[in-house]
Coordinates of C-alpha atoms in Angstrom, one line a residue:
Chain Q
M1 CA -28.8 -12.9 -41.5
A2 CA -26.4 -11.5 -44.1
Q3 CA -24.5 -8.6 -42.8
V4 CA -25.0 -5.6 -45.0
M5 CA -21.6 -4.1 -45.7
T6 CA -22.0 -0.5 -46.5
S7 CA -19.1 1.4 -47.9
R8 CA -18.7 3.2 -44.6
N9 CA -18.4 -0.1 -42.7
R10 CA -15.8 -1.3 -45.1
R11 CA -13.8 1.9 -44.6
R12 CA -14.0 1.5 -40.9
N13 CA -12.8 -2.0 -41.0
A14 CA -9.9 -1.1 -43.3
V15 CA -8.8 1.7 -40.9
N16 CA -9.1 -0.7 -38.0
N17 CA -6.9 -3.3 -39.7
V18 CA -4.3 -0.7 -40.7
M19 CA -4.1 0.7 -37.2
L20 CA -4.0 -2.8 -35.6
T21 CA -1.1 -3.8 -37.9
L22 CA 0.8 -0.6 -37.3
T23 CA 0.6 -0.8 -33.5
G24 CA 1.4 -4.5 -33.6
V25 CA 4.5 -3.9 -35.8
C26 CA 5.7 -1.2 -33.4
A27 CA 5.2 -3.5 -30.4
V28 CA 7.2 -6.2 -32.1
L29 CA 10.0 -3.7 -33.0
T30 CA 10.2 -2.6 -29.4
V31 CA 10.5 -6.2 -28.1
S32 CA 12.8 -7.4 -30.8
T33 CA 15.3 -4.6 -30.3
L34 CA 16.3 -6.2 -27.0
F35 CA 16.5 -9.6 -28.5
L36 CA 18.6 -8.3 -31.4
I37 CA 21.0 -6.6 -29.1
L38 CA 21.2 -9.7 -26.8
S39 CA 21.8 -12.1 -29.7
Y40 CA 24.3 -9.9 -31.3
L41 CA 26.2 -9.6 -28.0
V42 CA 26.0 -13.3 -27.4
Y43 CA 27.2 -14.0 -31.0
N44 CA 30.2 -11.6 -30.8
G45 CA 31.0 -11.7 -27.2
G46 CA 30.3 -15.3 -26.4
K47 CA 33.5 -16.4 -28.2
S48 CA 35.7 -14.4 -25.8
L49 CA 33.8 -15.2 -22.7
N50 CA 35.5 -17.8 -20.6
L51 CA 36.8 -18.2 -17.1
D52 CA 39.9 -16.1 -18.0
F53 CA 37.7 -13.1 -18.7
F54 CA 36.6 -13.0 -15.1
T55 CA 40.0 -13.8 -13.5
K56 CA 42.7 -12.3 -15.7
L57 CA 43.9 -8.8 -16.5
P58 CA 43.6 -7.3 -20.0
L59 CA 46.6 -8.1 -22.3
S60 CA 48.3 -5.8 -24.7
P61 CA 47.0 -5.7 -28.3
G62 CA 48.2 -8.7 -30.3
Q63 CA 48.1 -11.1 -27.4
E64 CA 45.2 -13.5 -27.4
G65 CA 43.2 -14.2 -24.2
G66 CA 43.3 -12.1 -21.1
G67 CA 40.3 -10.9 -19.2
M68 CA 38.7 -7.9 -17.4
A69 CA 38.9 -9.0 -13.8
N70 CA 40.1 -5.6 -12.8
A71 CA 37.2 -3.9 -14.5
I72 CA 34.7 -6.2 -12.9
L73 CA 36.1 -5.6 -9.5
G74 CA 36.5 -1.8 -10.2
S75 CA 32.9 -1.6 -11.3
A76 CA 31.8 -3.4 -8.2
E77 CA 33.8 -1.0 -6.0
I78 CA 32.5 2.1 -7.8
V79 CA 28.9 1.0 -7.8
L80 CA 29.1 -0.1 -4.1
F81 CA 30.4 3.3 -3.1
A82 CA 27.8 5.0 -5.2
S83 CA 25.1 2.9 -3.5
L84 CA 26.4 3.6 0.0
L85 CA 26.2 7.3 -0.8
G86 CA 23.2 7.5 -3.0
L87 CA 20.7 5.0 -1.7
P88 CA 20.4 6.4 1.9
V89 CA 20.3 10.0 0.7
G90 CA 17.8 9.2 -2.0
F91 CA 15.7 7.1 0.4
L92 CA 15.5 9.7 3.1
A93 CA 14.8 12.4 0.6
G94 CA 11.9 10.2 -0.7
V95 CA 10.6 9.8 2.8
Y96 CA 10.7 13.5 3.3
L97 CA 8.9 14.1 0.0
A98 CA 6.2 11.6 0.7
E99 CA 5.6 12.2 4.3
F100 CA 6.7 15.6 5.5
S101 CA 7.2 18.1 2.7
P102 CA 4.9 21.1 2.6
K103 CA 3.1 21.4 -0.7
R104 CA 5.2 24.0 -2.4
L105 CA 8.6 22.8 -1.1
G106 CA 7.6 19.3 -2.1
F107 CA 6.8 20.4 -5.6
L108 CA 10.2 22.2 -5.7
I109 CA 12.2 19.2 -4.5
R110 CA 10.3 16.8 -6.8
Y111 CA 10.8 19.1 -9.8
T112 CA 14.5 19.5 -8.9
A113 CA 14.9 15.7 -8.6
D114 CA 13.3 15.2 -11.9
L115 CA 15.6 17.8 -13.5
L116 CA 18.7 16.2 -11.9
N117 CA 17.5 12.9 -13.3
G118 CA 17.4 14.4 -16.7
V119 CA 20.9 16.0 -16.5
P120 CA 23.0 14.4 -19.2
S121 CA 25.4 12.0 -17.6
I122 CA 28.4 13.6 -19.2
V123 CA 27.6 16.8 -17.3
I124 CA 27.4 14.9 -14.1
G125 CA 30.9 13.6 -14.9
I126 CA 32.2 17.1 -15.5
F127 CA 30.7 18.3 -12.2
A128 CA 32.2 15.4 -10.3
W129 CA 35.5 16.1 -11.9
T130 CA 35.3 19.7 -10.8
V131 CA 34.3 19.1 -7.2
V132 CA 36.2 15.8 -6.4
V133 CA 38.9 15.0 -9.0
R134 CA 40.4 18.5 -9.2
P135 CA 40.7 19.2 -5.5
M136 CA 42.1 15.7 -4.9
H137 CA 44.4 16.0 -7.9
Q138 CA 43.6 12.4 -8.6
F139 CA 41.2 10.3 -10.6
S140 CA 39.7 7.7 -8.3
A141 CA 37.1 5.1 -7.7
L142 CA 35.7 7.4 -5.1
A143 CA 35.2 10.2 -7.6
G144 CA 33.5 7.7 -9.9
G145 CA 31.2 6.5 -7.1
F146 CA 30.4 10.1 -6.2
A147 CA 29.4 10.9 -9.8
L148 CA 27.2 7.8 -10.0
S149 CA 25.6 8.5 -6.7
L150 CA 24.5 11.9 -8.0
M151 CA 22.5 9.9 -10.6
L152 CA 21.2 7.4 -8.1
I153 CA 19.8 9.9 -5.6
P154 CA 17.0 11.3 -7.7
I155 CA 16.0 7.8 -9.0
T156 CA 15.9 6.4 -5.5
A157 CA 14.1 9.5 -4.0
R158 CA 11.3 9.5 -6.6
G159 CA 10.9 5.7 -6.5
T160 CA 10.8 5.7 -2.7
E161 CA 8.3 8.6 -2.7
Q162 CA 6.1 6.9 -5.2
F163 CA 5.8 3.6 -3.3
L164 CA 5.3 5.3 0.1
L165 CA 2.4 7.3 -1.4
E166 CA 0.8 4.0 -2.4
V167 CA 0.5 3.0 1.2
P168 CA -3.1 3.9 2.1
R169 CA -3.6 6.8 4.5
T170 CA -5.7 4.6 6.8
M171 CA -2.6 2.5 7.5
R172 CA -0.8 5.5 8.8
E173 CA -3.8 6.6 10.8
G174 CA -4.1 3.1 12.3
A175 CA -0.6 3.5 13.8
L176 CA -1.1 7.2 14.7
A177 CA -4.3 6.3 16.5
L178 CA -2.4 3.9 18.7
G179 CA -0.2 6.7 19.9
A180 CA 2.7 6.2 17.6
P181 CA 4.6 9.4 16.7
M182 CA 4.9 10.2 13.0
W183 CA 8.4 9.0 12.6
V184 CA 7.6 5.7 14.4
T185 CA 4.6 5.2 12.2
I186 CA 6.8 5.7 9.1
A187 CA 9.6 3.5 10.3
T188 CA 7.5 0.7 11.6
V189 CA 4.4 0.6 9.4
V190 CA 4.7 2.7 6.2
V191 CA 8.2 1.8 5.1
P192 CA 7.7 -1.9 5.8
A193 CA 4.5 -1.8 3.8
A194 CA 6.3 -0.2 0.9
R195 CA 9.4 -2.3 1.3
K196 CA 9.2 -4.3 -1.8
G197 CA 8.5 -1.4 -4.1
I198 CA 11.3 0.6 -2.5
M199 CA 13.8 -2.2 -2.9
T200 CA 12.7 -2.7 -6.5
S201 CA 13.3 0.9 -7.4
M202 CA 16.7 0.8 -5.6
I203 CA 17.8 -2.3 -7.6
L204 CA 16.7 -0.7 -10.8
G205 CA 18.5 2.4 -9.9
V206 CA 21.7 0.6 -9.2
A207 CA 21.3 -1.4 -12.4
R208 CA 20.9 1.8 -14.3
I209 CA 24.0 3.5 -12.9
S210 CA 26.2 0.4 -13.3
G211 CA 26.0 0.8 -17.0
E212 CA 26.9 4.4 -17.1
T213 CA 30.1 5.4 -18.9
A214 CA 30.2 9.1 -19.3
P215 CA 30.3 10.0 -15.6
L216 CA 33.3 7.6 -15.1
L217 CA 35.4 9.0 -18.0
F218 CA 36.6 12.0 -16.0
T219 CA 36.4 10.5 -12.6
A220 CA 37.4 6.9 -12.2
L221 CA 39.3 7.3 -15.6
G222 CA 40.2 3.6 -16.2
N223 CA 43.1 1.4 -15.6
Q224 CA 44.7 -1.5 -17.5
F225 CA 45.8 -3.0 -14.2
W226 CA 44.5 -3.7 -10.7
S227 CA 43.7 -0.4 -9.1
A228 CA 46.1 0.6 -6.3
G229 CA 43.3 1.8 -4.1
L230 CA 40.0 3.5 -3.8
N231 CA 41.8 6.9 -4.3
Q232 CA 43.5 5.7 -7.5
P233 CA 42.3 5.5 -11.1
T234 CA 40.2 2.4 -11.4
A235 CA 39.0 0.3 -14.3
S236 CA 35.3 -0.2 -14.8
L237 CA 33.3 -2.3 -17.3
P238 CA 31.7 0.5 -19.2
V239 CA 34.9 2.5 -19.6
M240 CA 36.7 -0.7 -20.5
I241 CA 34.2 -1.3 -23.3
F242 CA 34.7 2.2 -24.5
T243 CA 38.5 2.1 -24.6
H244 CA 38.6 -1.4 -26.1
A245 CA 35.9 -0.8 -28.7
T246 CA 37.4 2.4 -29.9
A247 CA 41.0 1.0 -30.2
P248 CA 42.0 -0.3 -33.6
Y249 CA 42.7 -3.9 -32.5
E250 CA 40.6 -6.8 -33.5
D251 CA 41.3 -8.8 -30.3
W252 CA 40.4 -5.8 -28.1
H253 CA 37.1 -5.6 -30.0
R254 CA 36.3 -9.1 -29.1
Q255 CA 37.0 -8.4 -25.4
A256 CA 34.7 -5.3 -25.6
W257 CA 31.9 -7.5 -26.9
A258 CA 32.4 -9.9 -24.1
A259 CA 32.4 -7.1 -21.6
G260 CA 29.2 -5.7 -23.1
L261 CA 27.6 -9.1 -22.7
V262 CA 28.6 -9.4 -19.1
L263 CA 27.3 -5.9 -18.3
L264 CA 24.0 -6.5 -20.0
G265 CA 23.7 -9.8 -18.3
L266 CA 24.2 -8.1 -14.9
V267 CA 21.6 -5.5 -15.7
L268 CA 19.1 -8.1 -16.9
V269 CA 19.6 -10.2 -13.7
A270 CA 19.0 -7.1 -11.6
N271 CA 15.9 -6.2 -13.6
I272 CA 14.4 -9.7 -13.4
S273 CA 15.1 -10.0 -9.7
A274 CA 13.5 -6.7 -9.1
R275 CA 10.4 -7.8 -11.0
M276 CA 10.3 -11.0 -9.0
I277 CA 10.4 -9.1 -5.7
V278 CA 7.4 -7.0 -6.8
S279 CA 5.4 -9.9 -8.2
R280 CA 5.9 -12.2 -5.2
G281 CA 2.6 -11.3 -3.6
A282 CA 1.5 -7.7 -3.3
S283 CA 2.5 -6.4 0.1
L284 CA -0.7 -4.3 0.4
P285 CA -4.3 -5.2 0.2
R286 CA -6.0 -3.9 -2.9
Chain D
M1 CA -12.3 25.1 35.4
S2 CA -14.5 22.8 37.3
T3 CA -13.4 19.2 37.1
S4 CA -16.9 17.9 37.5
P5 CA -19.4 20.1 35.8
Y6 CA -22.2 17.7 36.8
M7 CA -22.1 19.0 40.3
L8 CA -23.2 22.4 39.2
P9 CA -26.7 23.5 40.3
E10 CA -29.5 22.9 37.9
K11 CA -29.7 26.4 36.8
A12 CA -26.1 26.8 36.0
R13 CA -26.0 23.6 34.2
H14 CA -28.7 24.7 31.9
Q15 CA -26.9 28.0 31.2
D16 CA -23.9 26.0 30.4
A17 CA -25.6 23.4 28.3
P18 CA -26.0 24.3 24.6
S19 CA -29.5 24.6 23.4
H20 CA -29.2 21.6 21.2
G21 CA -27.7 19.1 23.6
L22 CA -29.0 17.8 26.8
S23 CA -26.6 17.2 29.6
I24 CA -26.1 13.4 30.1
N25 CA -27.6 13.7 33.6
D26 CA -30.8 15.0 32.1
M27 CA -30.9 12.0 29.9
F28 CA -30.4 9.5 32.7
P29 CA -32.2 10.9 35.7
T30 CA -30.5 9.5 38.7
A31 CA -32.4 6.6 40.0
I32 CA -34.2 7.1 43.3
P33 CA -34.1 3.9 45.2
H34 CA -37.4 2.2 45.1
S35 CA -37.3 0.4 48.3
A36 CA -38.3 2.4 51.3
G37 CA -36.0 0.4 53.4
A38 CA -32.9 1.9 51.9
T39 CA -31.1 3.8 54.5
T40 CA -29.3 6.2 52.3
A41 CA -30.4 7.5 48.9
V42 CA -27.1 7.8 47.2
L43 CA -27.2 10.1 44.3
Q44 CA -24.6 9.1 41.8
P45 CA -24.6 11.4 38.9
L46 CA -23.2 10.0 35.7
T47 CA -19.8 11.3 34.9
A48 CA -18.9 12.5 31.5
K49 CA -15.7 10.8 30.2
M50 CA -15.4 13.3 27.5
K51 CA -16.9 16.7 26.9
T52 CA -16.7 18.9 23.9
E53 CA -17.6 22.6 24.1
H54 CA -18.2 24.9 21.2
V55 CA -16.1 22.9 18.8
N56 CA -15.7 24.4 15.3
F57 CA -13.6 22.6 12.7
Y58 CA -12.3 23.8 9.4
Y59 CA -10.9 22.1 6.4
G60 CA -9.1 25.1 4.9
K61 CA -11.8 27.8 4.6
F62 CA -14.6 25.3 4.8
Q63 CA -16.2 25.0 8.2
A64 CA -17.2 21.4 8.7
L65 CA -18.3 21.6 12.3
H66 CA -20.4 24.4 13.9
D67 CA -20.4 24.9 17.6
I68 CA -20.6 21.3 18.7
S69 CA -21.1 20.8 22.5
L70 CA -21.6 17.2 23.5
E71 CA -21.0 15.0 26.5
F72 CA -20.0 11.4 26.4
A73 CA -21.1 9.5 29.4
S74 CA -18.6 7.1 31.0
N75 CA -19.2 3.4 30.2
K76 CA -22.0 4.2 27.8
V77 CA -22.2 3.8 24.0
T78 CA -22.9 7.0 22.2
A79 CA -23.9 6.8 18.6
L80 CA -23.5 9.6 16.1
I81 CA -25.9 9.5 13.2
G82 CA -26.7 11.7 10.2
P83 CA -26.6 11.8 6.5
S84 CA -23.3 11.6 4.6
G85 CA -21.2 14.7 4.9
C86 CA -22.9 15.9 8.0
G87 CA -19.7 16.1 9.9
K88 CA -20.1 13.1 12.2
S89 CA -16.9 11.4 11.1
T90 CA -15.0 14.7 11.2
F91 CA -16.3 15.2 14.7
L92 CA -15.2 11.7 15.8
R93 CA -11.8 12.3 14.3
T94 CA -11.3 15.5 16.3
L95 CA -11.8 13.5 19.5
N96 CA -8.4 11.8 19.3
R97 CA -6.9 14.6 17.3
I98 CA -6.3 12.4 14.3
N99 CA -7.7 15.1 12.1
E100 CA -4.7 17.2 13.0
T101 CA -2.6 15.0 10.7
L102 CA -4.5 16.3 7.7
R103 CA -3.0 19.4 6.1
D104 CA -4.6 22.8 6.5
T105 CA -7.2 22.0 9.2
R106 CA -8.1 24.0 12.3
L107 CA -10.0 23.3 15.4
E108 CA -11.6 25.8 17.8
G109 CA -13.3 25.1 21.1
S110 CA -12.4 22.7 23.9
I111 CA -12.4 18.9 24.2
T112 CA -11.8 17.5 27.7
L113 CA -11.0 14.0 28.7
D114 CA -11.6 13.5 32.5
G115 CA -11.8 17.3 32.7
E116 CA -8.4 17.9 31.1
N117 CA -8.2 19.6 27.8
I118 CA -6.8 17.1 25.3
L119 CA -5.6 20.0 23.1
D120 CA -3.0 20.9 25.8
K121 CA -1.7 17.4 26.3
D122 CA 0.8 15.2 24.4
V123 CA -1.0 14.0 21.4
T124 CA 0.5 10.5 21.4
E125 CA -0.6 10.0 25.0
I126 CA -4.1 11.2 24.1
R127 CA -4.3 8.7 21.2
R128 CA -3.0 5.9 23.4
R129 CA -5.9 6.6 25.8
I130 CA -8.5 7.0 23.1
G131 CA -8.5 4.1 20.7
M132 CA -9.9 4.3 17.2
V133 CA -11.3 1.8 14.7
F134 CA -11.7 2.8 11.1
Q135 CA -14.3 2.4 8.5
R136 CA -12.4 -0.2 6.5
P137 CA -10.3 -2.7 8.4
N138 CA -6.7 -1.5 8.3
P139 CA -4.5 -4.2 9.8
F140 CA -0.8 -3.6 9.3
P141 CA 1.0 -5.8 6.8
K142 CA 2.3 -7.9 9.7
S143 CA 1.2 -11.1 11.5
I144 CA -1.9 -11.2 13.7
Y145 CA 0.4 -11.3 16.7
D146 CA 2.5 -8.4 15.6
N147 CA -0.6 -6.3 14.8
I148 CA -1.8 -6.7 18.4
I149 CA 1.6 -6.2 20.0
Y150 CA 2.3 -3.1 17.9
G151 CA 0.5 -0.6 20.2
P152 CA 2.0 -2.0 23.5
K153 CA 5.4 -2.1 21.9
I154 CA 5.6 1.5 20.7
N155 CA 4.0 2.8 23.9
G156 CA 6.6 1.0 26.0
M157 CA 4.0 -1.1 27.8
L158 CA 5.8 -4.5 27.4
K159 CA 8.3 -4.1 30.2
G160 CA 7.8 -6.8 32.7
K161 CA 4.7 -8.1 30.9
N162 CA 4.2 -11.2 28.9
A163 CA 3.5 -10.2 25.3
A164 CA 1.7 -13.4 24.5
E165 CA -0.7 -12.8 27.4
I166 CA -1.5 -9.3 26.1
V167 CA -2.2 -10.8 22.7
E168 CA -4.5 -13.5 24.0
K169 CA -6.3 -11.1 26.3
S170 CA -6.8 -8.6 23.6
L171 CA -8.0 -11.2 21.1
R172 CA -10.4 -12.6 23.7
R173 CA -11.8 -9.1 24.4
A174 CA -12.4 -8.7 20.7
A175 CA -14.0 -12.2 20.5
L176 CA -11.4 -13.3 18.0
W177 CA -9.3 -15.6 20.0
D178 CA -11.0 -18.9 19.0
E179 CA -10.8 -18.0 15.3
A180 CA -7.2 -16.7 15.4
K181 CA -5.4 -18.7 18.1
D182 CA -4.0 -21.2 15.6
K183 CA -2.7 -18.7 13.1
L184 CA -1.3 -15.9 15.3
H185 CA 1.9 -15.8 13.2
E186 CA 0.1 -15.7 9.9
S187 CA -0.5 -12.5 8.0
A188 CA -3.4 -10.5 9.2
Y189 CA -4.7 -10.4 5.6
A190 CA -5.4 -14.1 5.9
L191 CA -8.4 -13.2 8.0
S192 CA -11.8 -12.4 6.6
G193 CA -13.1 -8.8 6.5
G194 CA -15.1 -9.1 9.7
Q195 CA -12.2 -10.9 11.4
Q196 CA -9.9 -8.1 10.3
Q197 CA -12.1 -5.5 11.8
R198 CA -12.2 -7.4 15.1
L199 CA -8.4 -7.7 14.9
C200 CA -8.4 -3.9 14.6
I201 CA -10.6 -3.6 17.6
A202 CA -8.3 -6.1 19.5
R203 CA -5.3 -4.0 18.4
A204 CA -6.9 -0.9 19.8
L205 CA -7.8 -2.6 23.0
A206 CA -4.3 -3.9 23.5
V207 CA -3.1 -0.5 24.8
D208 CA -6.0 -0.4 27.4
P209 CA -7.7 2.7 26.0
E210 CA -10.3 4.5 28.2
M211 CA -12.3 5.4 25.2
L212 CA -13.0 3.7 21.9
L213 CA -14.0 5.6 18.8
L214 CA -15.5 3.7 15.9
D215 CA -16.0 5.3 12.5
E216 CA -18.7 3.3 10.7
P217 CA -16.9 0.1 11.7
C218 CA -19.4 -2.2 10.1
S219 CA -20.0 -0.5 6.8
A220 CA -17.7 -2.8 4.9
L221 CA -19.0 -6.0 6.7
D222 CA -21.8 -8.5 6.1
P223 CA -24.7 -8.8 8.6
I224 CA -23.2 -11.7 10.6
A225 CA -19.9 -9.9 11.1
T226 CA -21.8 -6.8 12.0
A227 CA -23.8 -8.6 14.6
K228 CA -20.6 -10.0 16.2
I229 CA -19.1 -6.5 16.4
E230 CA -22.3 -5.0 17.9
D231 CA -22.4 -7.7 20.6
L232 CA -18.8 -7.0 21.2
L233 CA -19.4 -3.3 21.7
V234 CA -22.1 -3.8 24.2
G235 CA -19.8 -6.1 26.2
L236 CA -16.9 -3.7 26.0
K237 CA -18.7 -0.7 27.5
S238 CA -18.1 -1.9 31.0
Q239 CA -14.4 -1.3 30.3
C240 CA -14.4 1.8 28.2
T241 CA -16.5 4.6 26.9
I242 CA -17.6 4.0 23.3
V243 CA -18.5 6.4 20.5
I244 CA -19.7 5.0 17.3
V245 CA -20.4 6.8 14.0
T246 CA -22.9 4.9 12.0
H247 CA -25.0 5.2 8.9
N248 CA -27.2 2.5 10.1
M249 CA -30.0 3.7 12.3
Q250 CA -30.9 0.1 13.4
Q251 CA -27.4 -0.3 14.5
A252 CA -27.6 2.9 16.6
A253 CA -30.8 1.7 18.1
R254 CA -29.3 -1.7 18.9
V255 CA -26.0 -0.7 20.5
A256 CA -26.2 2.9 21.7
D257 CA -27.4 4.3 25.0
T258 CA -27.5 7.8 23.7
T259 CA -27.6 9.1 20.1
G260 CA -26.6 12.4 18.6
F261 CA -28.0 13.5 15.3
F262 CA -25.8 15.6 13.0
L263 CA -26.9 17.6 10.1
L264 CA -24.8 20.0 7.9
G265 CA -22.1 20.2 10.5
R266 CA -24.3 20.9 13.4
L267 CA -25.4 18.7 16.3
I268 CA -29.2 18.9 16.0
E269 CA -30.1 16.7 19.0
H270 CA -28.5 14.4 21.5
A271 CA -30.7 12.3 23.7
K272 CA -31.3 8.8 25.0
T273 CA -31.4 6.5 22.0
D274 CA -35.1 5.5 22.4
I275 CA -36.1 9.1 22.7
I276 CA -34.3 10.0 19.5
F277 CA -36.0 7.2 17.7
K278 CA -39.4 7.4 19.2
N279 CA -39.9 10.9 20.3
P280 CA -37.3 13.3 18.9
S281 CA -37.7 16.9 19.9
K282 CA -36.5 18.4 16.7
K283 CA -38.3 18.2 13.4
E284 CA -35.0 17.6 11.4
T285 CA -34.3 14.5 13.5
E286 CA -37.8 13.1 12.9
D287 CA -37.5 13.7 9.2
Y288 CA -34.2 11.9 9.1
I289 CA -35.4 9.0 11.3
T290 CA -38.5 8.5 9.3
G291 CA -36.5 8.5 6.1
R292 CA -37.8 11.7 4.6
F293 CA -34.2 12.6 3.6
G294 CA -30.7 11.3 4.0

């Protein structure tokens, strides 16, 4: 049973092979980018990464050692404040979008949220500077948190909406048919059913904003020392990376690499834990 | 508004009754005592638990129900049959006003429960009194126990009551106790499809509804699970009035006291089940029953 290879067949096979190779190469490129970045960071930053990095303040150029404890704490403060502000607002907006919004208004809100999501982060920073920093005459962790919360709100809102809409309508009707008012149905059946998805999108949102630099440049500013308070200029990892990497000192560059490694590590941990929450048993029947 | 329309004289009743639907008292002629020794001949007309009059229902501009007038006799099983898209499910879903939750819908006419218009009453109270079971089992993503206790909890019925007792009683009424008693705190999804559907019935019964609406409750189940649910329904009718939408004519014949036939959004005929199946008065009904369409 010899296969007759016509010229057309041969051409088809050739095209097939070329396309398969092309798509495969692109897939490998996509994946390898992450591993390249990661290994480069580990290679350059690993050397400066030690206990001191997490416990000590940065030193002046020329002095070996030191750490970024103030930036780690500052980032935590800023992201925490942004989460306290952005997660509830985004979550409730998502509930409104999924459950209550009339068609046109829903479209408008959804579209606005997507636009806000696409606003360049530097613009968010300028906005936060205008409405918080200037009236307070002060750079502060609060202003930084406010700027980041503006980025967190649309991410959380759209994520919440998406996972709420995945809860089947029959589940809502089951609760409504037992005499539950709409808000009780949402609070006791719909949101719990979508809990895992909502939590995942929240974690991813927080991970996303914790790496943002531009909104913090004009808001939290940065600080070489411990911050004197939430209403004072505060160091953060991304800004610290920026200032250290752009300074002309070799030892600062090494510290910047280490900070980059820590930041990427945190984001990776957040992403992986989010993935684990989702995969640990689907919460809904298929 | 008369609270008991069945007391109306014969003539008035016929004027009142739509041409396509018999009054339930016409279907079940009040029994005259056989024994001559009976001292009093007590005439006890059936009461209608629920009555719909001239119900029209619209999805947007589309009219899904046309002038449906129907009575549901207390403690009887009423089956609604008809081909897909005939409006029987839509009609069922107007009875506990769950269709209201869909956007852009409109209802005309009146629906009374014990003589009171349900459209004027608090919708959560109406839905507490009229339970519903859906086509596909829809347990909440909670434990079996929490599924049952959900209704009593949100309706504030747990005060001074033993929650565990309510759970056991409801599961027994739904004939699920023996299968579920050892895994009350496991996820409801650990149950089989048929068990899940009985769980949904138990969940509905836990708030002591006066009526139970079932929307093709067995269409996703195998014959054994179906038989269990049918037995259950026959046993439940002493406690509540049951309305069941079904595609399965044998099922209607097995469980229902009266059957209504729907076609293209209209109620063609409503009569005792054996009459519908043996001697329907409308040609459309006969065509459907004998399988000429649908």
